[in-house]
Amino acid sequence: MKVTSLLIASFVSCTAFAQSFTGTWNGELKVQNMKLKVVFHLKSENDKWSGTMDSPDQGAKNIPIQKVQVKKDSVFISDSRISMNYKGKLVNDQILGKFEQGIFITNLDLNKGEVKPPNRPQTPVAPFAYKAEDLEIKNLKDNVTLAGTLTLPNQTKKAPLLVLISGSGAQDRDETLFHHKPFAVIADFFTKNGYAVFRFDDRGTAKSSGNFLEATSFDFANDVDAIVTELAKRADINAKKIGLIGHSEGGIVAGITAAKNKKVSYIISLAGPGVSGKDILELQSYLIGKEMGLPEEQLQQAKKSNLMLYDFIMAENWTDFNTCANNVIDKYKLEQPEIAKFKNEELMDQIVPKNAKWFKTFLETDPKAYYQQLKIPVLALNGAKDIQVSADQNITALQTVFKNKKSASKVYPNLNHLFQNAKTGATSEYGEIEETFSEQVLHDILNWLNRFN
């Protein structure tokens, strides 16, 4: 009887642990000077565990997890596709554990429950004072279908059109980041002020088809080209007044598109590059490191290592990702003996971006080569506290190739890369700031547009 009692107690204990792990758990990853919320949804059916993962700050939800295991008071979560491993132990009402991704290792403690969304007072809420139409537009050249939302003012028969182009990374139509939806805010403002606005999911993202990881800025320009051409045919759009608003990398895409599509009448570049990606990233890495308080010697060493890596990436043709990635890593390991002990697959995510073809193109492309072909008006805006695309470096460069007398530029002293009023401009502030997009910038763009619309 004593043995039986022990077996029953053991069974009850294991069952209790299993029930305790079921549900939603959230925690916060500290990555350099940024904090990223992570959410795991865990469930068990017939003693088989499964789960999904959210990254709320990046707008990613319900990502299937390859493997979930529960053993007594511990949980093991792994996904080889992103080189991710998590091991945690249940202690009272928390899971205390470690998160690993390649060579990156950090503590990650989880609490039960959903993440409470932060306050975002500018995000538009229905019902709207204008028409909204979901569309699918074909890019026949690349066999891609682009899903987006067209908003139309109620009282305008043939409205001027603004097409919004997102920055780097796979972005949805609202350019969602840290629960901010800047493109929804921009679209809402301009539609209320008489403009039609089209915003869309990047190819391979959300409801758009295609392969995002294989695309470059020139492929994204093909997408915008197809959108402009198609929307110009509509009876409710003024085909002679079509403009592009590009944020960050979207500024490059806008320039490339306008250089080949004469239906584009003007461009608004929001923190858009004016120099090559290699030059941008060299300064960006330095400014971010400086903001983090790294000593000058370390900053210069990091600069040297980064430039070396960029050259290795630019030297490959990226027709075969695995071959080219291993070539890059092998070269880098020869120059960085402290990482030679790691296997190439362990270093892959830390050294070679999955969209390496895009990265090579970004490093090499000089936006001025396309902007100098334009005779249309360009409005270039930047925040002085932008440490991702420096105003001093990029606005100055773009201004040198402006040809239209209506072109203009402005630098806002207190704004960051997302055009939020910020204290330091650090990327860690993006999610902490309630403001999504500066009202002053919206009104300045409107005043500039109204000069010739």
GROMACS .gro file of C-alpha atoms in nm:
model
  453
    1MET     CA    1   0.000   0.000   0.000
    2LYS     CA    2   0.286   0.239   0.074
    3VAL     CA    3   0.436   0.179  -0.272
    4THR     CA    4   0.098   0.235  -0.435
    5SER     CA    5   0.054   0.560  -0.245
    6LEU     CA    6   0.393   0.682  -0.364
    7LEU     CA    7   0.307   0.600  -0.727
    8ILE     CA    8  -0.025   0.785  -0.701
    9ALA     CA    9   0.147   1.085  -0.545
   10SER     CA   10   0.406   1.089  -0.824
   11PHE     CA   11   0.137   1.069  -1.093
   12VAL     CA   12  -0.063   1.352  -0.934
   13SER     CA   13   0.253   1.565  -0.909
   14CYS     CA   14   0.343   1.520  -1.279
   15THR     CA   15  -0.015   1.592  -1.384
   16ALA     CA   16  -0.014   1.909  -1.175
   17PHE     CA   17   0.307   2.029  -1.340
   18ALA     CA   18   0.162   1.960  -1.685
   19GLN     CA   19  -0.151   2.157  -1.606
   20SER     CA   20   0.062   2.440  -1.467
   21PHE     CA   21   0.253   2.480  -1.795
   22THR     CA   22  -0.063   2.492  -2.008
   23GLY     CA   23  -0.164   2.839  -2.122
   24THR     CA   24  -0.001   3.168  -2.217
   25TRP     CA   25   0.334   3.284  -2.080
   26ASN     CA   26   0.507   3.616  -2.141
   27GLY     CA   27   0.850   3.760  -2.073
   28GLU     CA   28   1.094   4.028  -2.189
   29LEU     CA   29   1.415   3.970  -2.383
   30LYS     CA   30   1.694   4.220  -2.338
   31VAL     CA   31   1.875   4.251  -2.673
   32GLN     CA   32   2.153   4.509  -2.664
   33ASN     CA   33   1.973   4.826  -2.554
   34MET     CA   34   1.628   4.705  -2.661
   35LYS     CA   35   1.357   4.515  -2.477
   36LEU     CA   36   1.144   4.273  -2.678
   37LYS     CA   37   0.838   4.102  -2.535
   38VAL     CA   38   0.806   3.730  -2.603
   39VAL     CA   39   0.488   3.525  -2.563
   40PHE     CA   40   0.455   3.144  -2.565
   41HIS     CA   41   0.116   2.972  -2.597
   42LEU     CA   42   0.153   2.612  -2.472
   43LYS     CA   43  -0.098   2.328  -2.480
   44SER     CA   44  -0.109   1.951  -2.432
   45GLU     CA   45  -0.336   1.704  -2.610
   46ASN     CA   46  -0.310   1.329  -2.542
   47ASP     CA   47   0.023   1.387  -2.361
   48LYS     CA   48   0.168   1.559  -2.671
   49TRP     CA   49   0.283   1.918  -2.628
   50SER     CA   50   0.269   2.192  -2.891
   51GLY     CA   51   0.279   2.568  -2.897
   52THR     CA   52   0.299   2.897  -3.081
   53MET     CA   53   0.507   3.206  -3.023
   54ASP     CA   54   0.433   3.581  -3.046
   55SER     CA   55   0.666   3.877  -3.074
   56PRO     CA   56   0.416   4.157  -2.999
   57ASP     CA   57   0.665   4.440  -3.040
   58GLN     CA   58   0.743   4.322  -3.393
   59GLY     CA   59   0.381   4.252  -3.486
   60ALA     CA   60   0.438   3.874  -3.518
   61LYS     CA   61   0.169   3.639  -3.386
   62ASN     CA   62   0.096   3.266  -3.369
   63ILE     CA   63   0.430   3.146  -3.506
   64PRO     CA   64   0.424   2.762  -3.481
   65ILE     CA   65   0.697   2.616  -3.257
   66GLN     CA   66   0.869   2.301  -3.382
   67LYS     CA   67   0.919   2.127  -3.046
   68VAL     CA   68   0.776   2.161  -2.696
   69GLN     CA   69   0.860   1.916  -2.416
   70VAL     CA   70   0.759   1.913  -2.050
   71LYS     CA   71   0.947   1.697  -1.802
   72LYS     CA   72   0.831   1.722  -1.442
   73ASP     CA   73   0.895   2.085  -1.343
   74SER     CA   74   1.083   2.190  -1.660
   75VAL     CA   75   0.985   2.298  -2.009
   76PHE     CA   76   1.198   2.279  -2.325
   77ILE     CA   77   1.108   2.486  -2.631
   78SER     CA   78   1.310   2.475  -2.953
   79ASP     CA   79   1.291   2.570  -3.319
   80SER     CA   80   1.584   2.494  -3.548
   81ARG     CA   81   1.453   2.727  -3.820
   82ILE     CA   82   1.550   3.027  -3.608
   83SER     CA   83   1.819   2.849  -3.401
   84MET     CA   84   1.612   2.910  -3.088
   85ASN     CA   85   1.618   2.712  -2.762
   86TYR     CA   86   1.452   2.785  -2.431
   87LYS     CA   87   1.481   2.586  -2.110
   88GLY     CA   88   1.283   2.690  -1.804
   89LYS     CA   89   1.192   2.560  -1.461
   90LEU     CA   90   0.861   2.619  -1.286
   91VAL     CA   91   0.916   2.803  -0.958
   92ASN     CA   92   0.599   2.909  -0.779
   93ASP     CA   93   0.401   3.101  -1.046
   94GLN     CA   94   0.693   3.174  -1.278
   95ILE     CA   95   0.909   2.991  -1.528
   96LEU     CA   96   1.272   3.084  -1.471
   97GLY     CA   97   1.496   3.003  -1.766
   98LYS     CA   98   1.747   3.082  -2.037
   99PHE     CA   99   1.686   3.181  -2.398
  100GLU     CA  100   1.940   3.092  -2.667
  101GLN     CA  101   1.956   3.190  -3.031
  102GLY     CA  102   2.280   3.081  -3.193
  103ILE     CA  103   2.560   3.222  -2.977
  104PHE     CA  104   2.325   3.473  -2.810
  105ILE     CA  105   2.229   3.360  -2.458
  106THR     CA  106   2.029   3.553  -2.201
  107ASN     CA  107   1.797   3.499  -1.904
  108LEU     CA  108   1.426   3.492  -1.986
  109ASP     CA  109   1.175   3.459  -1.702
  110LEU     CA  110   0.811   3.404  -1.792
  111ASN     CA  111   0.491   3.508  -1.617
  112LYS     CA  112   0.147   3.356  -1.674
  113GLY     CA  113  -0.094   3.553  -1.887
  114GLU     CA  114  -0.120   3.774  -2.195
  115VAL     CA  115   0.082   4.092  -2.244
  116LYS     CA  116  -0.124   4.403  -2.182
  117PRO     CA  117  -0.100   4.619  -2.495
  118PRO     CA  118   0.050   4.966  -2.439
  119ASN     CA  119  -0.148   5.285  -2.493
  120ARG     CA  120  -0.142   5.403  -2.854
  121PRO     CA  121  -0.382   5.701  -2.864
  122GLN     CA  122  -0.319   5.792  -3.230
  123THR     CA  123  -0.421   5.455  -3.377
  124PRO     CA  124  -0.740   5.513  -3.582
  125VAL     CA  125  -1.052   5.332  -3.462
  126ALA     CA  126  -1.362   5.259  -3.672
  127PRO     CA  127  -1.604   5.393  -3.775
  128PHE     CA  128  -1.397   5.606  -4.012
  129ALA     CA  129  -1.497   5.934  -4.176
  130TYR     CA  130  -1.399   5.800  -4.519
  131LYS     CA  131  -1.426   5.493  -4.740
  132ALA     CA  132  -1.188   5.198  -4.696
  133GLU     CA  133  -1.149   4.929  -4.959
  134ASP     CA  134  -0.933   4.616  -4.935
  135LEU     CA  135  -0.760   4.542  -5.267
  136GLU     CA  136  -0.536   4.284  -5.427
  137ILE     CA  137  -0.303   4.416  -5.697
  138LYS     CA  138  -0.100   4.191  -5.927
  139ASN     CA  139   0.266   4.248  -6.003
  140LEU     CA  140   0.263   4.039  -6.321
  141LYS     CA  141   0.635   4.083  -6.381
  142ASP     CA  142   0.725   3.897  -6.060
  143ASN     CA  143   0.401   3.696  -6.021
  144VAL     CA  144   0.324   3.857  -5.686
  145THR     CA  145  -0.014   3.957  -5.542
  146LEU     CA  146  -0.004   4.261  -5.313
  147ALA     CA  147  -0.281   4.297  -5.056
  148GLY     CA  148  -0.356   4.639  -4.918
  149THR     CA  149  -0.609   4.898  -4.810
  150LEU     CA  150  -0.717   5.196  -5.017
  151THR     CA  151  -0.878   5.478  -4.820
  152LEU     CA  152  -1.079   5.738  -5.013
  153PRO     CA  153  -1.218   6.073  -4.899
  154ASN     CA  154  -1.597   6.089  -4.913
  155GLN     CA  155  -1.638   6.424  -5.089
  156THR     CA  156  -1.364   6.405  -5.355
  157LYS     CA  157  -1.450   6.259  -5.697
  158LYS     CA  158  -1.092   6.227  -5.830
  159ALA     CA  159  -0.857   6.232  -5.534
  160PRO     CA  160  -0.479   6.273  -5.549
  161LEU     CA  161  -0.315   5.948  -5.439
  162LEU     CA  162  -0.039   5.873  -5.189
  163VAL     CA  163   0.124   5.526  -5.186
  164LEU     CA  164   0.299   5.437  -4.861
  165ILE     CA  165   0.624   5.235  -4.880
  166SER     CA  166   0.757   5.069  -4.566
  167GLY     CA  167   1.111   5.049  -4.431
  168SER     CA  168   1.339   4.746  -4.417
  169GLY     CA  169   1.214   4.416  -4.279
  170ALA     CA  170   0.891   4.234  -4.355
  171GLN     CA  171   0.624   4.493  -4.279
  172ASP     CA  172   0.246   4.473  -4.281
  173ARG     CA  173   0.034   4.748  -4.436
  174ASP     CA  174   0.033   4.949  -4.112
  175GLU     CA  175   0.413   4.917  -4.066
  176THR     CA  176   0.332   4.774  -3.722
  177LEU     CA  177   0.614   4.799  -3.467
  178PHE     CA  178   0.590   4.795  -3.086
  179HIS     CA  179   0.211   4.814  -3.122
  180HIS     CA  180   0.253   5.138  -3.319
  181LYS     CA  181   0.077   5.156  -3.656
  182PRO     CA  182   0.235   5.461  -3.823
  183PHE     CA  183   0.098   5.391  -4.171
  184ALA     CA  184  -0.255   5.363  -4.035
  185VAL     CA  185  -0.204   5.701  -3.865
  186ILE     CA  186  -0.062   5.860  -4.182
  187ALA     CA  187  -0.338   5.716  -4.403
  188ASP     CA  188  -0.608   5.835  -4.163
  189PHE     CA  189  -0.473   6.189  -4.151
  190PHE     CA  190  -0.431   6.239  -4.526
  191THR     CA  191  -0.760   6.074  -4.621
  192LYS     CA  192  -0.941   6.308  -4.384
  193ASN     CA  193  -0.764   6.591  -4.568
  194GLY     CA  194  -0.874   6.495  -4.919
  195TYR     CA  195  -0.613   6.240  -5.032
  196ALA     CA  196  -0.659   5.879  -5.133
  197VAL     CA  197  -0.399   5.661  -4.962
  198PHE     CA  198  -0.290   5.306  -5.042
  199ARG     CA  199  -0.090   5.104  -4.791
  200PHE     CA  200  -0.001   4.739  -4.845
  201ASP     CA  201   0.159   4.430  -4.695
  202ASP     CA  202   0.512   4.373  -4.823
  203ARG     CA  203   0.544   4.077  -5.060
  204GLY     CA  204   0.555   3.751  -4.864
  205THR     CA  205   0.406   3.923  -4.558
  206ALA     CA  206   0.057   3.899  -4.403
  207LYS     CA  207  -0.187   3.868  -4.697
  208SER     CA  208   0.058   3.939  -4.982
  209SER     CA  209   0.212   3.654  -5.181
  210GLY     CA  210   0.574   3.613  -5.284
  211ASN     CA  211   0.906   3.543  -5.113
  212PHE     CA  212   1.023   3.831  -4.897
  213LEU     CA  213   1.364   3.679  -4.819
  214GLU     CA  214   1.456   3.657  -5.188
  215ALA     CA  215   1.351   4.015  -5.270
  216THR     CA  216   1.569   4.326  -5.302
  217SER     CA  217   1.486   4.697  -5.302
  218PHE     CA  218   1.451   4.670  -5.681
  219ASP     CA  219   1.189   4.395  -5.645
  220PHE     CA  220   1.000   4.611  -5.396
  221ALA     CA  221   1.016   4.893  -5.652
  222ASN     CA  222   0.856   4.658  -5.906
  223ASP     CA  223   0.573   4.607  -5.657
  224VAL     CA  224   0.520   4.982  -5.614
  225ASP     CA  225   0.544   5.032  -5.991
  226ALA     CA  226   0.262   4.780  -6.041
  227ILE     CA  227   0.052   4.948  -5.771
  228VAL     CA  228   0.092   5.296  -5.921
  229THR     CA  229   0.013   5.171  -6.271
  230GLU     CA  230  -0.301   4.986  -6.157
  231LEU     CA  231  -0.443   5.254  -5.928
  232ALA     CA  232  -0.387   5.523  -6.193
  233LYS     CA  233  -0.659   5.350  -6.398
  234ARG     CA  234  -0.930   5.409  -6.139
  235ALA     CA  235  -1.199   5.668  -6.207
  236ASP     CA  236  -1.183   5.793  -5.846
  237ILE     CA  237  -0.805   5.858  -5.859
  238ASN     CA  238  -0.638   6.162  -6.016
  239ALA     CA  239  -0.371   5.990  -6.227
  240LYS     CA  240  -0.180   6.317  -6.268
  241LYS     CA  241  -0.133   6.357  -5.894
  242ILE     CA  242   0.021   6.035  -5.760
  243GLY     CA  243   0.286   6.062  -5.492
  244LEU     CA  244   0.501   5.818  -5.294
  245ILE     CA  245   0.575   5.838  -4.922
  246GLY     CA  246   0.869   5.615  -4.835
  247HIS     CA  247   0.993   5.555  -4.481
  248SER     CA  248   1.357   5.455  -4.427
  249GLU     CA  249   1.443   5.198  -4.701
  250GLY     CA  250   1.110   5.297  -4.853
  251GLY     CA  251   1.283   5.620  -4.954
  252ILE     CA  252   1.522   5.422  -5.176
  253VAL     CA  253   1.232   5.222  -5.322
  254ALA     CA  254   1.044   5.546  -5.394
  255GLY     CA  255   1.342   5.689  -5.584
  256ILE     CA  256   1.392   5.372  -5.790
  257THR     CA  257   1.018   5.357  -5.873
  258ALA     CA  258   0.989   5.723  -5.972
  259ALA     CA  259   1.296   5.697  -6.196
  260LYS     CA  260   1.112   5.447  -6.418
  261ASN     CA  261   0.742   5.528  -6.370
  262LYS     CA  262   0.653   5.874  -6.501
  263LYS     CA  263   0.311   5.858  -6.335
  264VAL     CA  264   0.480   5.948  -6.004
  265SER     CA  265   0.440   6.324  -5.948
  266TYR     CA  266   0.627   6.375  -5.618
  267ILE     CA  267   0.808   6.193  -5.337
  268ILE     CA  268   0.812   6.238  -4.959
  269SER     CA  269   1.118   6.072  -4.808
  270LEU     CA  270   1.077   6.003  -4.435
  271ALA     CA  271   1.422   5.931  -4.290
  272GLY     CA  272   1.515   5.796  -4.631
  273PRO     CA  273   1.876   5.709  -4.720
  274GLY     CA  274   2.086   5.952  -4.919
  275VAL     CA  275   2.402   5.739  -4.922
  276SER     CA  276   2.478   5.369  -4.968
  277GLY     CA  277   2.360   5.114  -4.713
  278LYS     CA  278   2.722   5.040  -4.626
  279ASP     CA  279   2.779   5.403  -4.527
  280ILE     CA  280   2.449   5.417  -4.337
  281LEU     CA  281   2.520   5.101  -4.135
  282GLU     CA  282   2.876   5.209  -4.056
  283LEU     CA  283   2.749   5.526  -3.890
  284GLN     CA  284   2.435   5.360  -3.749
  285SER     CA  285   2.637   5.094  -3.563
  286TYR     CA  286   2.866   5.362  -3.424
  287LEU     CA  287   2.581   5.586  -3.303
  288ILE     CA  288   2.386   5.299  -3.145
  289GLY     CA  289   2.700   5.173  -2.970
  290LYS     CA  290   2.782   5.522  -2.849
  291GLU     CA  291   2.430   5.564  -2.713
  292MET     CA  292   2.480   5.238  -2.524
  293GLY     CA  293   2.792   5.384  -2.360
  294LEU     CA  294   3.053   5.166  -2.532
  295PRO     CA  295   3.411   5.302  -2.517
  296GLU     CA  296   3.562   5.454  -2.831
  297GLU     CA  297   3.818   5.176  -2.869
  298GLN     CA  298   3.544   4.914  -2.875
  299LEU     CA  299   3.339   5.121  -3.120
  300GLN     CA  300   3.631   5.144  -3.361
  301GLN     CA  301   3.700   4.772  -3.335
  302ALA     CA  302   3.334   4.695  -3.405
  303LYS     CA  303   3.346   4.930  -3.704
  304LYS     CA  304   3.647   4.747  -3.844
  305SER     CA  305   3.481   4.406  -3.796
  306ASN     CA  306   3.152   4.521  -3.950
  307LEU     CA  307   3.313   4.671  -4.258
  308MET     CA  308   3.510   4.350  -4.308
  309LEU     CA  309   3.190   4.146  -4.284
  310TYR     CA  310   3.009   4.378  -4.528
  311ASP     CA  311   3.288   4.329  -4.781
  312PHE     CA  312   3.265   3.950  -4.744
  313ILE     CA  313   2.886   3.963  -4.802
  314MET     CA  314   2.922   4.195  -5.102
  315ALA     CA  315   3.181   3.962  -5.259
  316GLU     CA  316   2.928   3.676  -5.291
  317ASN     CA  317   2.664   3.648  -5.565
  318TRP     CA  318   2.405   3.479  -5.337
  319THR     CA  319   2.271   3.247  -5.605
  320ASP     CA  320   2.300   2.964  -5.350
  321PHE     CA  321   2.245   3.083  -4.993
  322ASN     CA  322   2.412   2.798  -4.802
  323THR     CA  323   2.728   2.797  -5.013
  324CYS     CA  324   2.766   3.174  -5.000
  325ALA     CA  325   2.682   3.195  -4.628
  326ASN     CA  326   2.944   2.933  -4.542
  327ASN     CA  327   3.200   3.119  -4.754
  328VAL     CA  328   3.130   3.438  -4.557
  329ILE     CA  329   3.149   3.263  -4.220
  330ASP     CA  330   3.471   3.080  -4.308
  331LYS     CA  331   3.638   3.408  -4.408
  332TYR     CA  332   3.507   3.584  -4.097
  333LYS     CA  333   3.630   3.309  -3.864
  334LEU     CA  334   3.982   3.348  -4.004
  335GLU     CA  335   3.974   3.715  -3.906
  336GLN     CA  336   3.796   3.660  -3.573
  337PRO     CA  337   3.973   3.363  -3.404
  338GLU     CA  338   3.763   3.399  -3.087
  339ILE     CA  339   3.461   3.254  -3.272
  340ALA     CA  340   3.649   2.982  -3.459
  341LYS     CA  341   3.539   2.721  -3.202
  342PHE     CA  342   3.174   2.755  -3.306
  343LYS     CA  343   3.021   2.553  -3.587
  344ASN     CA  344   2.906   2.746  -3.892
  345GLU     CA  345   2.541   2.661  -3.828
  346GLU     CA  346   2.568   2.808  -3.479
  347LEU     CA  347   2.696   3.138  -3.621
  348MET     CA  348   2.466   3.156  -3.921
  349ASP     CA  349   2.188   3.373  -3.775
  350GLN     CA  350   2.434   3.607  -3.600
  351ILE     CA  351   2.661   3.670  -3.900
  352VAL     CA  352   2.460   3.621  -4.219
  353PRO     CA  353   2.110   3.770  -4.258
  354LYS     CA  354   1.853   3.531  -4.405
  355ASN     CA  355   1.772   3.794  -4.669
  356ALA     CA  356   2.139   3.818  -4.770
  357LYS     CA  357   2.053   3.895  -5.133
  358TRP     CA  358   1.863   4.202  -5.016
  359PHE     CA  359   2.142   4.295  -4.772
  360LYS     CA  360   2.410   4.285  -5.044
  361THR     CA  361   2.194   4.508  -5.263
  362PHE     CA  362   2.125   4.748  -4.977
  363LEU     CA  363   2.496   4.776  -4.896
  364GLU     CA  364   2.582   4.858  -5.258
  365THR     CA  365   2.294   5.083  -5.368
  366ASP     CA  366   2.341   5.460  -5.372
  367PRO     CA  367   1.999   5.633  -5.374
  368LYS     CA  368   2.144   5.946  -5.535
  369ALA     CA  369   2.187   5.753  -5.860
  370TYR     CA  370   1.805   5.740  -5.888
  371TYR     CA  371   1.709   6.071  -5.726
  372GLN     CA  372   1.939   6.261  -5.962
  373GLN     CA  373   1.727   6.131  -6.252
  374LEU     CA  374   1.415   6.295  -6.111
  375LYS     CA  375   1.270   6.630  -6.212
  376ILE     CA  376   0.970   6.598  -5.979
  377PRO     CA  377   0.944   6.767  -5.636
  378VAL     CA  378   1.097   6.580  -5.341
  379LEU     CA  379   1.037   6.652  -4.973
  380ALA     CA  380   1.305   6.498  -4.750
  381LEU     CA  381   1.242   6.489  -4.374
  382ASN     CA  382   1.449   6.356  -4.086
  383GLY     CA  383   1.470   6.368  -3.710
  384ALA     CA  384   1.787   6.508  -3.555
  385LYS     CA  385   1.771   6.228  -3.296
  386ASP     CA  386   1.753   5.957  -3.562
  387ILE     CA  387   2.044   5.720  -3.494
  388GLN     CA  388   1.942   5.470  -3.762
  389VAL     CA  389   1.944   5.699  -4.066
  390SER     CA  390   2.139   6.006  -3.960
  391ALA     CA  391   1.996   6.337  -4.078
  392ASP     CA  392   2.341   6.497  -4.108
  393GLN     CA  393   2.462   6.218  -4.333
  394ASN     CA  394   2.155   6.151  -4.547
  395ILE     CA  395   1.955   6.475  -4.585
  396THR     CA  396   2.272   6.655  -4.685
  397ALA     CA  397   2.348   6.394  -4.951
  398LEU     CA  398   1.995   6.398  -5.100
  399GLN     CA  399   1.990   6.776  -5.124
  400THR     CA  400   2.286   6.772  -5.362
  401VAL     CA  401   2.080   6.606  -5.637
  402PHE     CA  402   1.747   6.791  -5.605
  403LYS     CA  403   1.652   6.943  -5.944
  404ASN     CA  404   1.298   7.069  -5.886
  405LYS     CA  405   1.260   7.415  -5.729
  406LYS     CA  406   0.967   7.290  -5.520
  407SER     CA  407   1.189   7.031  -5.350
  408ALA     CA  408   1.253   7.094  -4.982
  409SER     CA  409   1.399   6.938  -4.670
  410LYS     CA  410   1.364   6.975  -4.296
  411VAL     CA  411   1.528   6.831  -3.986
  412TYR     CA  412   1.324   6.817  -3.665
  413PRO     CA  413   1.535   6.864  -3.349
  414ASN     CA  414   1.346   6.628  -3.116
  415LEU     CA  415   1.233   6.346  -3.345
  416ASN     CA  416   1.372   5.992  -3.379
  417HIS     CA  417   1.370   5.747  -3.672
  418LEU     CA  418   0.996   5.680  -3.629
  419PHE     CA  419   0.919   6.054  -3.612
  420GLN     CA  420   0.830   6.036  -3.244
  421ASN     CA  421   0.927   6.309  -2.999
  422ALA     CA  422   1.209   6.138  -2.810
  423LYS     CA  423   1.454   6.203  -2.529
  424THR     CA  424   1.761   6.034  -2.679
  425GLY     CA  425   1.655   5.872  -3.007
  426ALA     CA  426   1.761   5.528  -2.879
  427THR     CA  427   1.580   5.235  -3.039
  428SER     CA  428   1.482   5.120  -2.688
  429GLU     CA  429   1.250   5.423  -2.664
  430TYR     CA  430   1.032   5.329  -2.962
  431GLY     CA  431   0.799   5.106  -2.764
  432GLU     CA  432   0.800   5.324  -2.453
  433ILE     CA  433   0.675   5.636  -2.629
  434GLU     CA  434   0.297   5.663  -2.663
  435GLU     CA  435   0.313   5.895  -2.965
  436THR     CA  436   0.313   5.705  -3.294
  437PHE     CA  437   0.390   5.985  -3.541
  438SER     CA  438   0.446   6.359  -3.500
  439GLU     CA  439   0.140   6.570  -3.576
  440GLN     CA  440   0.370   6.857  -3.675
  441VAL     CA  441   0.531   6.646  -3.949
  442LEU     CA  442   0.189   6.541  -4.083
  443HIS     CA  443   0.080   6.905  -4.110
  444ASP     CA  444   0.411   7.010  -4.268
  445ILE     CA  445   0.374   6.741  -4.537
  446LEU     CA  446   0.012   6.846  -4.600
  447ASN     CA  447   0.112   7.213  -4.638
  448TRP     CA  448   0.386   7.118  -4.884
  449LEU     CA  449   0.152   6.894  -5.088
  450ASN     CA  450  -0.122   7.153  -5.102
  451ARG     CA  451   0.107   7.390  -5.289
  452PHE     CA  452   0.062   7.190  -5.607
  453ASN     CA  453  -0.249   6.975  -5.543
   0.00000   0.00000   0.00000
